[in-house]
XYZ file of C-alpha atoms in Angstrom:
109
model
C 82.868 105.148 75.084
C 84.877 101.876 75.868
C 86.325 100.477 78.837
C 89.741 101.242 79.760
C 92.320 101.012 83.386
C 92.448 103.024 85.638
C 94.530 105.716 85.663
C 97.182 104.596 88.830
C 97.333 101.416 85.923
C 98.966 103.781 83.067
C 101.359 105.616 85.426
C 102.992 102.422 87.132
C 102.966 100.867 83.314
C 104.827 104.319 81.536
C 107.068 104.883 84.525
C 107.712 101.191 84.586
C 108.720 101.684 81.164
C 110.741 104.694 81.505
C 112.600 103.447 84.132
C 113.251 100.069 82.374
C 114.270 102.097 79.353
C 116.861 104.627 81.383
C 118.467 101.890 83.211
C 119.066 99.948 80.132
C 120.757 103.041 78.899
C 122.554 102.947 81.695
C 123.622 99.533 81.379
C 124.912 100.189 77.589
C 126.891 104.181 78.633
C 128.456 101.899 81.186
C 129.295 98.813 78.893
C 127.819 96.667 80.405
C 125.544 93.347 78.691
C 125.300 95.450 75.964
C 123.844 93.592 73.938
C 120.902 92.539 76.094
C 120.554 95.937 77.338
C 120.214 97.342 73.722
C 117.566 94.627 73.194
C 116.013 95.195 76.091
C 115.203 98.655 74.812
C 114.024 97.871 71.983
C 111.563 95.335 73.692
C 110.430 98.328 75.957
C 109.582 100.492 72.878
C 108.255 98.375 70.302
C 105.206 96.676 72.978
C 103.730 99.338 73.907
C 103.140 99.872 70.330
C 102.182 96.216 69.754
C 99.514 97.477 72.456
C 97.993 100.381 70.404
C 95.955 97.126 68.661
C 93.777 97.712 71.535
C 92.046 100.684 70.047
C 90.385 98.284 67.941
C 88.805 97.080 71.427
C 85.283 95.825 71.901
C 83.878 99.129 73.757
C 82.766 95.894 76.704
C 86.438 94.899 77.096
C 89.314 97.009 78.857
C 92.894 96.668 77.293
C 94.333 93.441 79.586
C 90.548 91.519 78.369
C 91.382 92.720 74.797
C 94.977 91.399 75.147
C 93.854 88.063 76.721
C 91.041 87.224 74.589
C 93.657 88.436 71.184
C 96.037 85.294 72.517
C 92.888 83.052 73.003
C 92.779 83.875 69.225
C 96.446 83.639 68.569
C 96.741 86.663 67.332
C 100.632 87.430 66.081
C 100.244 91.564 68.521
C 99.039 89.692 71.769
C 101.754 87.089 71.570
C 104.414 89.633 70.655
C 103.285 91.483 73.657
C 103.520 89.175 76.129
C 106.329 87.707 75.142
C 107.487 90.987 75.510
C 106.020 91.404 79.107
C 107.971 88.797 80.051
C 110.936 88.836 79.075
C 110.859 92.860 80.570
C 110.031 90.685 84.169
C 112.700 88.232 83.317
C 115.080 90.577 82.300
C 114.303 93.011 85.930
C 114.845 89.432 88.117
C 117.705 88.758 86.717
C 119.188 92.679 87.159
C 117.868 92.530 90.664
C 119.583 89.422 91.084
C 122.424 90.645 90.363
C 122.607 93.971 92.350
C 121.899 91.777 95.654
C 124.462 89.253 94.621
C 126.832 92.572 94.319
C 125.933 93.786 98.013
C 126.680 90.419 99.669
C 129.640 90.326 98.249
C 130.753 93.750 98.975
C 129.497 93.001 102.352
C 131.456 89.689 103.288
C 134.898 91.602 102.558
Protein backbone atom coordinates (compact mmCIF):
# COMPACT_ATOMS: atom_id res chain seq x y z
CA UNK A 1 0.00 0.00 0.00
CA UNK A 2 1.32 3.44 -0.88
CA UNK A 3 1.96 6.26 1.54
CA UNK A 4 -0.65 8.98 1.66
CA UNK A 5 -1.13 12.24 3.48
CA UNK A 6 -3.27 12.15 6.65
CA UNK A 7 -7.06 12.32 6.50
CA UNK A 8 -7.18 15.77 8.14
CA UNK A 9 -5.09 17.12 5.24
CA UNK A 10 -7.52 15.77 2.65
CA UNK A 11 -10.52 17.15 4.56
CA UNK A 12 -8.89 20.60 4.69
CA UNK A 13 -7.81 20.34 1.04
CA UNK A 14 -11.27 19.52 -0.32
CA UNK A 15 -12.91 22.01 2.03
CA UNK A 16 -10.55 24.70 0.71
CA UNK A 17 -11.45 23.82 -2.88
CA UNK A 18 -15.18 23.72 -2.14
CA UNK A 19 -15.15 27.09 -0.36
CA UNK A 20 -13.04 28.58 -3.16
CA UNK A 21 -15.49 27.40 -5.81
CA UNK A 22 -18.44 28.58 -3.71
CA UNK A 23 -17.02 32.07 -3.21
CA UNK A 24 -16.09 32.33 -6.90
CA UNK A 25 -19.62 31.27 -7.92
CA UNK A 26 -21.02 33.87 -5.53
CA UNK A 27 -18.78 36.52 -7.15
CA UNK A 28 -20.02 35.52 -10.60
CA UNK A 29 -23.66 35.62 -9.47
CA UNK A 30 -23.18 39.12 -7.99
CA UNK A 31 -21.24 40.21 -11.07
CA UNK A 32 -18.01 40.91 -9.18
CA UNK A 33 -14.81 40.23 -11.10
CA UNK A 34 -16.55 37.76 -13.40
CA UNK A 35 -13.54 36.78 -15.53
CA UNK A 36 -11.21 36.27 -12.57
CA UNK A 37 -13.88 34.32 -10.71
CA UNK A 38 -14.53 32.07 -13.71
CA UNK A 39 -10.79 31.46 -14.02
CA UNK A 40 -10.69 30.63 -10.31
CA UNK A 41 -13.50 28.09 -10.73
CA UNK A 42 -11.68 26.53 -13.68
CA UNK A 43 -8.38 26.27 -11.78
CA UNK A 44 -10.04 24.92 -8.61
CA UNK A 45 -11.67 22.15 -10.66
CA UNK A 46 -8.77 21.23 -12.96
CA UNK A 47 -5.89 21.30 -10.46
CA UNK A 48 -7.19 18.27 -8.52
CA UNK A 49 -7.65 16.49 -11.85
CA UNK A 50 -3.99 17.17 -12.66
CA UNK A 51 -3.13 15.82 -9.23
CA UNK A 52 -4.59 12.44 -10.26
CA UNK A 53 -1.13 11.79 -11.69
CA UNK A 54 -0.10 11.00 -8.13
CA UNK A 55 -1.95 7.70 -8.51
CA UNK A 56 1.12 6.38 -10.30
CA UNK A 57 3.44 7.58 -7.53
CA UNK A 58 6.02 5.14 -6.20
CA UNK A 59 4.86 3.39 -3.03
CA UNK A 60 7.48 5.07 -0.85
CA UNK A 61 6.34 8.62 -1.74
CA UNK A 62 3.21 10.42 -0.58
CA UNK A 63 1.33 12.78 -2.90
CA UNK A 64 3.30 15.90 -1.93
CA UNK A 65 6.67 14.17 -2.26
CA UNK A 66 5.65 12.83 -5.67
CA UNK A 67 4.55 16.32 -6.78
CA UNK A 68 7.89 17.83 -5.73
CA UNK A 69 9.79 14.97 -7.39
CA UNK A 70 7.86 15.48 -10.64
CA UNK A 71 8.46 19.25 -10.44
CA UNK A 72 12.20 18.59 -10.35
CA UNK A 73 11.85 16.37 -13.39
CA UNK A 74 9.87 19.07 -15.23
CA UNK A 75 6.53 17.27 -15.55
CA UNK A 76 3.94 19.57 -17.09
CA UNK A 77 1.12 18.38 -14.83
CA UNK A 78 3.21 19.13 -11.74
CA UNK A 79 3.96 22.65 -12.94
CA UNK A 80 0.30 23.23 -13.75
CA UNK A 81 -0.79 21.97 -10.33
CA UNK A 82 1.80 24.07 -8.51
CA UNK A 83 0.95 27.16 -10.54
CA UNK A 84 -2.74 26.55 -9.89
CA UNK A 85 -2.21 26.32 -6.13
CA UNK A 86 -0.16 29.51 -6.23
CA UNK A 87 -2.92 31.23 -8.24
CA UNK A 88 -5.58 30.14 -5.73
CA UNK A 89 -3.47 31.33 -2.79
CA UNK A 90 -2.90 34.75 -4.40
CA UNK A 91 -6.60 34.98 -5.28
CA UNK A 92 -7.56 34.39 -1.64
CA UNK A 93 -4.98 36.89 -0.37
CA UNK A 94 -6.25 39.58 -2.75
CA UNK A 95 -9.86 38.80 -1.84
CA UNK A 96 -9.14 39.03 1.89
CA UNK A 97 -7.19 42.28 1.44
CA UNK A 98 -10.13 43.73 -0.49
CA UNK A 99 -12.54 42.70 2.27
CA UNK A 100 -10.29 44.24 4.94
CA UNK A 101 -10.04 47.47 2.94
CA UNK A 102 -13.82 47.60 2.53
CA UNK A 103 -14.29 47.07 6.27
CA UNK A 104 -11.86 49.89 7.08
CA UNK A 105 -13.84 52.24 4.83
CA UNK A 106 -17.06 51.31 6.62
CA UNK A 107 -15.53 51.90 10.04
CA UNK A 108 -14.04 55.30 9.13
CA UNK A 109 -17.33 56.69 7.81
